[in-house]
Amino acid sequence: MKKLIILAGVTLSLLFAGCGEKQKETLSVIPVPLQVDLQKGTFRLNDQTWLWVDAPQQDRMRLEDYMAGSPLLLVSTLEEVEDNAVIIQQVDQLPGVTSPEGYVLTVTPKNVKIQATSGAGLFYGIQTLLQMVNDKNEVPVGTITDEPRFAYRGIMLDVSRHFFDLDFVKKQIDAVAYYKLNRLHMHLTDAAGWRIEIDKYPRLTEFAAWREFPTWKEWWNNGRKYKEEGEKDAYGGYYTKEDIRELVAYAQEHYITVIPEIEMPAHSEEVLTAYPELSCTHEPYKQADFCIGNEKTFEFLENVLTEVMELFPSEYIHIGGDEAGKASWKTCKLCQARMKKEGLKDVNELQSYLIHRIEVFLNAHGRKLLGWDEILEGGLAPNATVMSWRGTEGGIKAVKAGHRAIMTPGEFCYFDSYQDAPDSQPEAIGGYLPLSKVYSYNPIPESLSADEAKLIYGVQANLFAEYIPTPEHLEMMIYPRILALAEVGWSAPSRKDYTDFHARALKAVEELKASGYHPFDLKNEIGNRPGADKPITHLAIGKKVTYGPDAAYYPGYSAGGDSALVDGIVGGWTYGDKRWQGFIDKKRMDVTIDMETETEIHFIGADFMQVCGPEVFMPNEVIISVSNDGKEFTELKRIEHKVVKDDKVTFTNFAWEGDAKARYIRYQATSGEFGGFLFTDEIVVK
Ligand code: ACM
């Protein structure tokens, strides 16, 4: 299916506002346009409606082809037409529109006219029109003036952890272009498989693109071995140069730029097993980080990037830069020699040396460097753009230093996390990112000045695919959340309204399904964990809490500090929601609550969560005790719990029930053999 099907009768509804001529608009367009002024009446398309595209040749041909594949059956003409026509016209200037991607769509009973100052603007006007046509082929009379909030509106697909073929990627381009995204970032290389043909280094695709086990999880947990292409049970794949050319051209037809990501200096186990001489130890299967002391590393990276630049016209080349272990650099003779020679004081500066040098290379070839926010460590390369993923701090820092930033913070933009109650979903990496939370994101951090805010280039959703083995599953993780991201990236904050968006998203989900996509079943969304929607009340609320020796909470998971476990705020589906308090130091939690006076107590309990991927486990022992002097405690209950690893996110309440009278309550929990984090959200006392 090339284009999205427009579903009968669901794309437009009009409410009359009193008996005046104007109608209250309730257009079901995603992302919501900047300005909509609807009048009474409609233009009806029929089988004699003309299509006249009046634009420079390349855009004209692109847009005519696009329209020929759309559900609107128009008759193309090169002649100027007025009546019964859809006119798509590039103009030099457009009042009220400053972005080249903006457009004005005017509908009269006689015709539809889309005007913009660029092909992209015309394309976005077309997307709005396609979403406005109803089942009777009618479009409401009126004017839409629209332009994006951000110039960069992206989605990243991870095709390394699981390989997704060219047709599948093209299918996603169809859909995301329909929602006015304009960047496709391809995470082409990582430990789980190299995915792009490079003539100079054939082992990257003969070997590093293939592995044992079809799922990342089996591969990761069972030795992480690569295989030869064609070997029995080899899993993997790669895009040939021809595939990439086709992909880039297809994206261009949809006004989408494809940005390739080639990971360096880390996440490169597959390269360093195929070409071990590029690692510090020269041993296959041992290293994730390139040796930065070795000139051969630069020769390799520059050769690869040269072939990559030949294929991708994108102004940006993404060089990864994230999560380097940096350990081997500390003992590697060549790395140490490089540090000495270049006056680099630590391994962060060594990493920065590589990023700077690669930037010089890319700039010399007319390209710009884009990297994950770790490229800030050791000093940012002079012209680099930062993709802020570990929260927003990296983006803020980059912008304050005068660099552009693209915001992709995990909390709002990582679509690999659960979008609904985990036990209703296939296994994910963890987290909880429902549609409403994506929608709530504002990519401009409050701490920025108006001038700094201009350097926020845009926003992107990231689909890392460790736990996403199939195309259907990947689509379920993308849709409908990408619709929310599209509206975050395009629409003016004053135009956003979640209730209204939700209604439009429900319709869009049906449209996507009818077009052969596999979106999440939004209409049956369960929502956050019961109790997490509003504060609860119990006897210990607001009481003083002290933490035992060696049992402090981990500062990164404080849930608000010492009062968190008696604040009435219940945790949601993820320990990352700032409502769960985490304990990792000395593997235990030891909390005492002072009830202030001797109190009758009948229940003391706390929920814990387990999600094994990130090493969050249930306690293997819980002790609940009470005291009147805060020194001598009487044990009320000791709970032994066998911790069993599983693939789920689970919640268990460890509680005592009975009759007691005491001033102090002590709740202790200890980790079992797997260590990791303990997470609890509230000690409930009744
Ligand atoms: C990342 O998620 N490591 C960029």
XYZ file of C-alpha atoms and ligand atoms in Angstrom:
690
model
C 0.000 0.000 0.000
C 1.712 3.136 -1.173
C -0.290 5.866 0.454
C -2.446 6.067 3.491
C -6.068 5.294 2.884
C -8.426 8.086 3.784
C -11.193 6.522 5.801
C -14.764 7.291 4.935
C -16.399 9.928 7.056
C -13.855 10.193 9.785
C -11.438 12.848 8.714
C -13.580 15.913 9.075
C -16.457 17.069 11.159
C -17.930 20.534 11.340
C -19.832 22.098 14.166
C -21.979 25.090 13.461
C -21.304 27.980 15.769
C -24.687 29.608 16.110
C -26.300 30.606 12.831
C -23.491 32.825 11.465
C -21.508 32.009 8.396
C -18.417 30.932 10.321
C -18.105 27.430 11.606
C -16.174 26.285 14.644
C -13.397 24.211 13.200
C -12.814 20.706 14.372
C -10.537 19.599 11.578
C -9.074 16.207 12.174
C -5.621 17.100 10.889
C -2.387 15.937 12.563
C -0.331 17.935 13.355
C -2.856 20.615 14.156
C -2.334 23.600 11.799
C -1.397 27.062 12.994
C -4.458 28.915 11.802
C -7.723 27.519 10.501
C -10.532 29.695 9.237
C -13.417 27.644 7.893
C -16.480 28.996 6.137
C -19.762 27.430 5.199
C -19.731 25.269 2.099
C -17.509 22.744 0.462
C -15.501 22.032 -2.625
C -16.302 18.643 -4.065
C -13.649 16.679 -5.927
C -14.844 14.538 -8.821
C -13.326 12.508 -11.626
C -12.920 15.640 -13.721
C -11.116 17.726 -11.130
C -7.889 19.099 -12.519
C -4.515 18.972 -10.845
C -2.288 21.856 -11.849
C 1.130 21.922 -10.255
C 2.809 25.249 -10.933
C 6.295 24.794 -9.509
C 9.898 24.404 -10.695
C 10.353 21.213 -12.661
C 11.843 18.923 -10.013
C 9.201 19.745 -7.421
C 6.462 19.720 -10.031
C 7.362 16.203 -11.103
C 7.741 15.032 -7.535
C 4.412 16.463 -6.463
C 2.576 15.224 -9.555
C 3.947 11.727 -8.944
C 2.979 11.917 -5.314
C -0.549 13.023 -6.166
C -0.852 10.280 -8.779
C -0.255 7.761 -5.986
C -2.682 9.460 -3.609
C -6.319 8.445 -3.154
C -7.454 11.653 -4.937
C -8.073 10.824 -8.556
C -7.189 14.064 -10.277
C -6.543 14.838 -13.914
C -3.091 16.339 -14.305
C -2.646 19.344 -16.549
C 0.167 21.727 -17.429
C -2.320 24.437 -18.418
C -3.415 27.136 -16.045
C -6.848 26.155 -14.707
C -9.192 27.802 -12.210
C -12.484 25.911 -12.072
C -12.852 22.474 -10.550
C -9.152 22.303 -9.830
C -6.571 21.570 -7.201
C -3.878 24.176 -7.798
C -0.484 23.633 -6.230
C 1.579 26.716 -6.724
C 5.027 27.783 -5.682
C 5.215 31.520 -5.003
C 8.003 33.918 -4.068
C 6.373 35.191 -0.916
C 3.497 34.180 1.258
C 1.947 36.649 3.717
C 1.863 35.347 7.288
C 4.303 32.510 6.616
C 8.011 32.700 7.448
C 9.142 29.072 7.229
C 9.910 27.642 3.784
C 7.953 24.598 4.939
C 4.830 26.668 5.587
C 1.863 26.876 3.229
C -1.518 28.483 2.717
C -4.370 26.216 1.699
C -7.427 28.012 0.375
C -10.639 26.214 -0.460
C -13.499 27.880 -2.317
C -16.530 26.228 -3.903
C -14.585 26.537 -7.200
C -11.195 25.144 -6.319
C -8.489 24.231 -3.841
C -5.284 26.228 -3.901
C -2.101 25.354 -2.045
C 0.631 27.980 -2.072
C 4.106 27.797 -0.580
C 7.568 29.153 -1.191
C 9.136 25.692 -1.556
C 8.323 22.180 -2.703
C 8.321 21.047 0.925
C 5.712 23.646 1.831
C 3.538 22.492 -1.069
C 3.980 18.884 0.046
C 2.816 19.750 3.575
C -0.189 21.609 2.187
C -1.016 18.446 0.265
C -0.808 16.362 3.466
C -3.277 18.702 5.127
C -5.600 18.497 2.132
C -5.434 14.683 2.125
C -6.404 14.643 5.788
C -9.294 17.051 5.168
C -11.116 15.246 2.365
C -14.170 13.389 3.636
C -15.860 10.231 2.376
C -17.952 12.256 -0.077
C -14.773 13.731 -1.549
C -15.588 17.108 -0.051
C -13.275 19.670 1.447
C -14.634 22.495 3.632
C -14.367 26.008 2.295
C -11.898 28.156 4.192
C -8.258 29.032 4.622
C -5.494 27.284 6.509
C -2.266 29.132 7.161
C 0.327 26.848 8.588
C 4.018 26.455 9.318
C 6.189 24.312 11.587
C 7.445 25.296 15.021
C 10.734 23.439 14.440
C 12.770 22.921 11.289
C 13.944 19.438 12.362
C 11.236 16.829 13.023
C 12.709 13.384 13.092
C 12.445 9.718 13.794
C 15.388 7.378 14.383
C 15.143 3.721 13.391
C 17.615 1.223 14.850
C 18.180 -1.344 12.111
C 21.200 -2.891 13.830
C 19.624 -4.700 16.782
C 17.052 -6.089 14.380
C 17.220 -5.601 10.639
C 14.254 -4.042 8.875
C 14.229 -4.251 5.094
C 13.999 -1.463 2.556
C 10.283 -1.913 1.820
C 9.456 -1.688 5.484
C 11.462 1.504 5.896
C 9.773 3.002 2.822
C 6.394 2.132 4.282
C 7.293 4.104 7.412
C 8.379 7.042 5.252
C 4.890 7.093 3.709
C 3.304 7.434 7.116
C 5.665 9.813 8.860
C 5.702 12.166 5.863
C 1.899 12.242 6.096
C 2.366 13.698 9.585
C 4.962 16.187 8.315
C 8.141 14.696 9.748
C 11.167 15.604 7.670
C 14.148 13.602 8.982
C 14.820 9.868 9.078
C 17.874 9.067 11.180
C 19.122 5.540 10.426
C 21.113 3.900 13.233
C 23.037 1.767 10.738
C 25.824 0.353 12.867
C 26.082 -1.161 16.324
C 27.314 -4.313 18.027
C 24.318 -6.332 16.858
C 25.092 -5.849 13.166
C 26.610 -3.526 10.552
C 23.915 -2.630 8.000
C 25.442 -0.736 5.078
C 27.582 -1.979 2.216
C 31.043 -0.383 2.166
C 33.169 -1.399 -0.829
C 36.511 -0.903 0.891
C 35.640 -3.114 3.863
C 33.728 -6.169 2.628
C 33.980 -7.992 5.976
C 31.535 -5.456 7.400
C 28.754 -7.007 5.371
C 30.075 -10.535 4.759
C 30.534 -11.040 8.484
C 29.742 -8.136 10.827
C 26.177 -7.922 9.469
C 25.371 -11.490 10.557
C 25.032 -13.105 13.943
C 23.743 -16.043 15.882
C 20.091 -15.902 17.000
C 17.263 -13.975 15.390
C 16.479 -11.909 18.472
C 18.854 -9.437 20.019
C 18.031 -10.751 23.481
C 19.041 -14.352 22.705
C 22.169 -13.115 20.973
C 23.078 -10.752 23.818
C 22.589 -13.412 26.479
C 24.359 -16.211 24.619
C 27.878 -15.211 23.695
C 27.180 -12.421 21.132
C 28.805 -14.248 18.233
C 28.870 -13.173 14.585
C 28.503 -15.477 11.586
C 29.458 -15.535 7.944
C 26.816 -14.390 5.453
C 24.955 -17.458 4.171
C 26.017 -19.640 7.079
C 23.262 -21.819 8.525
C 21.002 -19.864 10.894
C 22.898 -16.627 10.342
C 20.558 -13.748 11.223
C 21.072 -10.277 9.843
C 21.183 -8.281 6.659
C 22.334 -5.015 5.231
C 21.413 -2.394 2.707
C 23.331 -2.564 -0.546
C 24.434 0.692 -2.084
C 21.566 0.332 -4.529
C 19.136 -0.049 -1.601
C 20.492 3.091 0.014
C 20.173 5.080 -3.205
C 16.585 3.896 -3.512
C 15.881 4.777 0.104
C 17.376 8.253 -0.174
C 15.470 8.954 -3.389
C 12.219 7.667 -1.935
C 12.689 9.834 1.135
C 13.438 12.855 -1.061
C 10.165 12.316 -2.905
C 8.548 12.680 0.522
C 10.660 15.712 1.475
C 12.498 13.665 4.068
C 16.259 13.783 4.562
C 17.889 10.518 5.573
C 20.672 11.009 8.129
C 23.066 8.063 8.410
C 24.610 7.217 11.762
C 27.981 5.491 11.836
C 28.885 4.757 15.455
C 32.267 5.821 16.797
C 34.295 5.553 18.939
C 32.079 3.009 20.778
C 29.204 0.601 20.044
C 31.538 -0.964 17.483
C 32.026 -4.575 18.606
C 30.976 -5.826 15.180
C 33.603 -3.731 13.366
C 36.309 -4.621 15.848
C 35.590 -8.320 15.475
C 35.715 -8.088 11.682
C 38.791 -5.808 11.818
C 40.368 -6.442 15.252
C 43.469 -4.435 14.368
C 41.350 -1.296 14.850
C 40.883 -2.024 18.570
C 43.389 -1.436 21.358
C 44.039 -5.131 22.018
C 43.638 -6.441 18.445
C 41.539 -9.311 19.803
C 38.154 -10.088 18.216
C 35.108 -10.103 20.500
C 36.878 -8.112 23.204
C 36.376 -4.411 22.464
C 33.554 -1.971 21.790
C 35.780 1.117 21.391
C 38.073 1.928 18.479
C 41.734 2.498 19.311
C 42.163 6.250 19.013
C 45.942 6.032 19.140
C 46.106 4.070 15.900
C 46.159 6.022 12.614
C 44.490 3.032 10.963
C 41.330 3.861 12.894
C 41.146 7.265 11.196
C 41.941 5.740 7.832
C 39.064 3.304 8.338
C 36.579 5.886 9.602
C 37.393 8.380 6.876
C 37.162 5.735 4.169
C 33.802 4.573 5.497
C 32.516 8.138 5.825
C 33.660 8.922 2.292
C 31.495 6.114 0.919
C 28.651 7.116 3.244
C 28.798 10.732 2.036
C 28.666 9.517 -1.560
C 25.346 7.868 -0.791
C 23.657 10.343 1.545
C 23.287 13.985 0.480
C 22.276 14.944 4.040
C 23.992 18.037 5.436
C 24.412 16.094 8.700
C 26.350 12.906 9.252
C 25.668 11.369 12.673
C 28.770 9.868 14.218
C 27.189 8.356 17.346
C 29.659 9.199 20.094
C 27.593 7.673 22.903
C 28.463 5.356 25.750
C 32.156 4.755 25.194
C 33.615 2.560 27.952
C 37.043 4.222 27.417
C 38.683 1.533 29.591
C 41.140 0.105 27.049
C 42.399 3.609 26.168
C 43.819 3.945 29.675
C 46.291 1.113 29.179
C 46.757 1.102 25.402
C 50.274 2.206 24.403
C 49.094 3.912 21.217
C 46.275 5.763 22.982
C 48.614 6.869 25.741
C 51.165 8.044 23.191
C 48.450 9.994 21.373
C 47.375 11.641 24.617
C 50.933 12.626 25.401
C 51.649 13.942 21.942
C 48.415 15.964 21.734
C 48.499 17.143 25.380
C 45.224 15.423 26.232
C 44.707 15.208 29.957
C 42.247 12.318 30.156
C 40.313 9.795 28.083
C 37.417 12.229 27.696
C 39.783 14.533 25.860
C 41.009 11.567 23.839
C 37.435 10.887 22.737
C 37.068 14.566 21.972
C 40.241 14.407 19.866
C 38.585 11.791 17.650
C 35.326 13.734 17.375
C 37.167 16.986 16.519
C 39.254 15.251 13.917
C 36.232 13.605 12.320
C 34.456 16.943 12.332
C 37.319 18.558 10.444
C 37.067 15.738 7.911
C 33.298 16.075 7.504
C 33.451 19.882 7.306
C 36.145 19.627 4.633
C 33.650 17.600 2.624
C 30.892 20.134 3.127
C 29.076 18.187 5.835
C 28.220 18.834 9.466
C 28.793 16.598 12.435
C 25.890 15.441 14.565
C 26.392 13.284 17.652
C 24.815 12.074 20.893
C 25.376 14.370 23.855
C 28.516 12.530 25.035
C 30.352 14.483 22.345
C 30.283 17.341 24.846
C 32.664 15.406 27.111
C 36.223 16.574 26.750
C 35.171 19.642 24.744
C 32.679 20.007 21.919
C 33.913 20.158 18.340
C 33.578 23.728 17.004
C 30.686 23.222 14.567
C 28.975 20.169 16.014
C 25.264 19.749 16.658
C 24.249 17.799 19.752
C 21.464 15.273 20.005
C 20.396 15.485 23.641
C 19.274 12.058 24.848
C 20.383 11.776 28.490
C 17.779 14.306 29.523
C 17.915 17.877 28.293
C 21.160 18.984 29.959
C 23.300 18.172 26.924
C 21.028 20.195 24.674
C 21.026 23.128 27.082
C 24.797 23.046 27.397
C 25.262 22.895 23.632
C 22.877 25.770 22.994
C 24.441 27.929 25.695
C 27.773 27.365 23.951
C 26.228 28.582 20.701
C 25.659 25.167 19.082
C 22.495 23.747 17.652
C 20.730 20.989 19.582
C 18.139 18.385 18.665
C 16.092 17.270 21.626
C 15.518 13.534 22.094
C 15.381 13.079 25.888
C 14.674 9.513 26.960
C 11.810 10.521 29.198
C 9.722 11.853 26.301
C 11.277 10.592 23.071
C 12.401 6.966 23.559
C 9.720 4.926 21.879
C 11.372 1.649 22.916
C 9.666 1.989 26.314
C 6.227 0.607 27.169
C 3.336 2.733 25.984
C 0.769 1.077 28.226
C 0.515 -1.244 31.234
C 3.533 -3.526 30.776
C 1.585 -6.746 31.336
C -0.665 -5.819 28.404
C 2.290 -5.305 26.050
C 5.020 -7.374 24.433
C 8.291 -7.198 26.349
C 10.008 -3.809 26.057
C 13.229 -2.412 27.421
C 11.271 -0.924 30.354
C 10.028 2.575 31.081
C 6.573 3.927 30.426
C 5.921 6.490 27.741
C 2.232 6.808 26.939
C 0.892 8.964 24.137
C -0.051 11.735 26.566
C 3.503 12.031 27.856
C 5.000 12.316 24.373
C 2.394 14.943 23.637
C 3.243 16.918 26.771
C 6.842 17.484 25.733
C 8.081 21.008 25.106
C 11.466 20.835 23.341
C 12.417 24.326 24.513
C 13.813 24.042 28.050
C 12.573 26.792 30.346
C 16.099 27.860 31.255
C 16.860 29.142 27.750
C 16.645 32.745 26.644
C 14.701 33.576 23.485
C 17.925 33.743 21.484
C 19.205 30.468 22.883
C 15.849 28.835 22.138
C 16.393 29.574 18.448
C 19.253 27.068 18.517
C 16.877 24.250 19.431
C 16.749 22.855 15.939
C 14.008 20.371 16.647
C 12.905 17.117 18.135
C 13.175 13.421 17.338
C 11.716 10.088 18.460
C 14.249 7.278 18.904
C 13.319 3.665 18.265
C 16.115 1.541 19.626
C 15.152 -2.003 18.768
C 16.780 -4.385 21.258
C 13.383 -5.740 22.247
C 11.613 -5.154 18.942
C 12.234 -8.161 16.711
C 9.419 -7.870 14.166
C 8.113 -5.230 11.754
C 4.629 -5.419 13.302
C 6.041 -4.809 16.745
C 8.115 -1.876 15.540
C 5.026 -0.288 13.981
C 3.142 -0.783 17.228
C 5.876 1.108 19.045
C 5.881 3.937 16.471
C 2.152 4.517 16.036
C 0.391 6.455 17.313
C 3.167 7.941 19.480
C 4.893 9.449 16.448
C 1.696 11.438 15.788
C 2.143 13.107 19.169
C 5.807 13.772 18.402
C 4.797 15.208 15.020
C 2.488 17.651 16.735
C 5.197 18.517 19.298
C 7.560 19.276 16.429
C 5.163 21.130 14.153
C 2.334 22.774 16.057
C 2.334 26.008 18.013
C 1.988 25.333 21.762
C -1.112 27.557 21.832
C -2.793 25.188 19.361
C -2.121 22.032 21.350
C -4.814 20.337 23.378
C -4.468 16.698 24.439
C -8.188 15.896 24.550
C -8.626 17.189 21.032
C -5.457 15.458 19.850
C -6.550 12.176 21.416
C -9.801 12.245 19.434
C -7.841 12.904 16.232
C -5.327 10.185 17.112
C -8.124 7.627 17.580
C -9.289 8.341 14.039
C -5.746 8.249 12.752
C -5.191 4.827 14.328
C -8.168 3.465 12.382
C -6.802 5.069 9.223
C -3.393 3.526 9.821
C -4.933 0.098 10.401
C -6.957 0.367 7.202
C -3.716 1.166 5.389
C -1.955 -1.959 6.613
C -0.069 -0.598 9.613
C -0.068 -2.155 13.073
C -0.591 0.695 15.500
C -1.074 0.292 19.228
C -4.759 -0.155 20.074
C -5.248 3.311 21.508
C -8.969 2.981 22.123
C -8.310 0.213 24.650
C -5.452 1.999 26.415
C -5.308 1.005 30.081
C -3.287 3.966 31.326
C -0.952 4.370 34.248
C -0.687 2.044 37.221
C -3.768 2.084 39.440
C -3.322 4.652 42.174
C -0.729 6.662 40.269
C -3.276 9.185 39.038
C -3.930 10.891 42.378
C -2.314 10.958 45.839
C -3.375 8.367 48.382
C -3.804 8.925 52.094
C -2.668 6.833 55.086
C -1.426 7.280 58.672
C 2.237 7.946 57.888
C 1.734 10.789 55.415
C 4.130 13.634 56.161
C 5.845 11.855 59.085
C 9.604 12.073 59.577
C 11.640 9.370 57.872
C 15.230 8.425 58.645
C 17.466 6.121 56.683
C 19.658 3.535 58.416
C 23.432 3.387 58.086
C 24.589 2.201 54.640
C 20.995 2.306 53.417
C 20.651 5.689 51.757
C 18.658 5.946 48.576
C 20.504 6.430 45.320
C 20.579 10.179 44.561
C 19.536 9.646 40.924
C 16.355 7.905 42.124
C 15.428 9.985 45.168
C 11.760 10.412 44.181
C 11.944 13.804 45.865
C 14.060 12.939 48.917
C 13.505 11.911 52.526
C 9.751 12.401 52.446
C 9.174 10.375 49.273
C 8.064 7.169 50.959
C 5.366 8.929 53.003
C 4.162 11.562 50.523
C 1.074 9.713 49.298
C 2.447 9.651 45.758
C 2.255 6.204 44.208
C 4.688 5.132 41.493
C 3.613 4.404 37.946
C 4.726 1.660 35.568
C 8.354 2.796 35.515
C 10.938 3.403 38.190
C 12.042 6.331 36.034
C 8.943 8.407 36.779
C 10.517 10.163 39.784
C 8.010 8.497 42.118
C 10.042 5.390 42.903
C 12.933 5.531 45.352
C 15.905 3.349 44.439
C 18.405 1.584 46.696
C 21.610 0.030 45.457
C 24.280 0.915 48.021
C 25.077 -2.130 50.207
C 22.068 -3.819 48.628
C 19.590 -2.743 51.257
C 16.910 -0.343 52.334
C 16.394 0.481 56.011
C 13.778 3.117 56.744
C 12.351 4.272 60.066
C 9.180 6.360 60.271
C 8.458 8.408 63.385
C 4.664 8.506 63.848
C 5.210 11.244 66.524
C 2.904 9.558 69.079
C 2.095 5.993 69.945
C -0.318 4.961 67.199
C -2.628 1.995 66.661
C -1.443 0.230 63.532
C -3.073 -2.567 61.531
C -1.176 -2.546 58.242
C 2.360 -1.720 57.084
C 3.191 -2.439 53.472
C 5.242 -1.309 50.493
C 5.221 -2.182 46.800
C 8.415 -3.179 45.023
C 8.922 -3.519 41.305
C 10.998 -5.914 39.234
C 12.262 -5.437 35.685
C 15.265 -7.648 35.069
C 16.748 -6.005 31.936
C 17.978 -2.932 33.831
C 18.674 -5.080 36.945
C 15.809 -4.025 39.112
C 14.820 -6.909 41.375
C 12.435 -7.747 44.166
C 13.929 -7.948 47.668
C 14.778 -11.419 48.885
C 14.004 -10.454 52.467
C 11.748 -7.881 54.097
C 11.614 -7.202 57.845
C 8.869 -5.027 59.323
C 9.244 -4.022 62.961
C 8.016 -1.428 65.486
C 9.347 0.365 68.538
C 8.273 2.881 71.117
C 11.693 4.373 71.868
C 13.209 4.204 68.374
C 15.991 1.920 69.684
C 14.570 -1.466 70.632
C 12.470 -2.857 67.778
C 10.036 -5.750 67.888
C 9.816 -7.711 64.679
C 6.253 -7.960 63.369
C 7.007 -9.916 60.223
C 9.942 -11.328 58.293
C 9.222 -12.188 54.670
C 11.583 -14.437 52.696
C 11.136 -14.099 48.953
C 12.856 -16.133 46.250
C 13.873 -13.733 43.496
C 13.239 -15.311 40.093
C 14.319 -13.672 36.852
C 11.587 -13.186 34.255
C 10.740 -11.138 31.140
C 8.038 -9.071 32.749
C 7.589 -5.922 34.761
C 6.079 -7.044 38.057
C 4.879 -5.383 41.241
C 4.629 -7.106 44.636
C 3.375 -5.779 47.935
C 5.317 -6.927 51.007
C 3.165 -6.212 54.038
C 2.265 -7.038 57.590
C -1.323 -7.037 58.846
C -2.415 -7.308 62.480
C -2.776 -5.222 65.638
C 0.057 -3.182 67.101
C 0.612 0.070 68.938
C 3.878 1.925 68.412
C 5.527 5.253 67.682
C 8.305 4.040 65.352
C 7.950 1.825 62.289
C 10.973 0.241 60.637
C 10.895 -1.245 57.128
C 13.987 -3.124 55.936
C 14.488 -4.816 52.575
C 17.534 -6.620 51.225
C 18.578 -7.531 47.672
C 19.152 -11.138 46.724
C 21.827 -12.903 44.729
C 21.343 -10.791 41.588
C 22.060 -7.509 43.368
C 20.866 -4.575 41.298
C 18.372 -1.976 42.423
C 15.509 -2.182 44.891
C 12.690 0.219 44.076
C 9.739 1.129 46.281
C 7.320 4.050 46.078
C 5.462 4.371 49.391
C 5.339 2.775 52.836
C 1.636 2.624 53.527
C 0.573 2.567 57.161
C -3.024 1.992 58.224
C 21.608 6.146 23.161
O 20.463 5.871 23.540
N 22.633 5.404 23.556
C 21.874 7.260 22.295
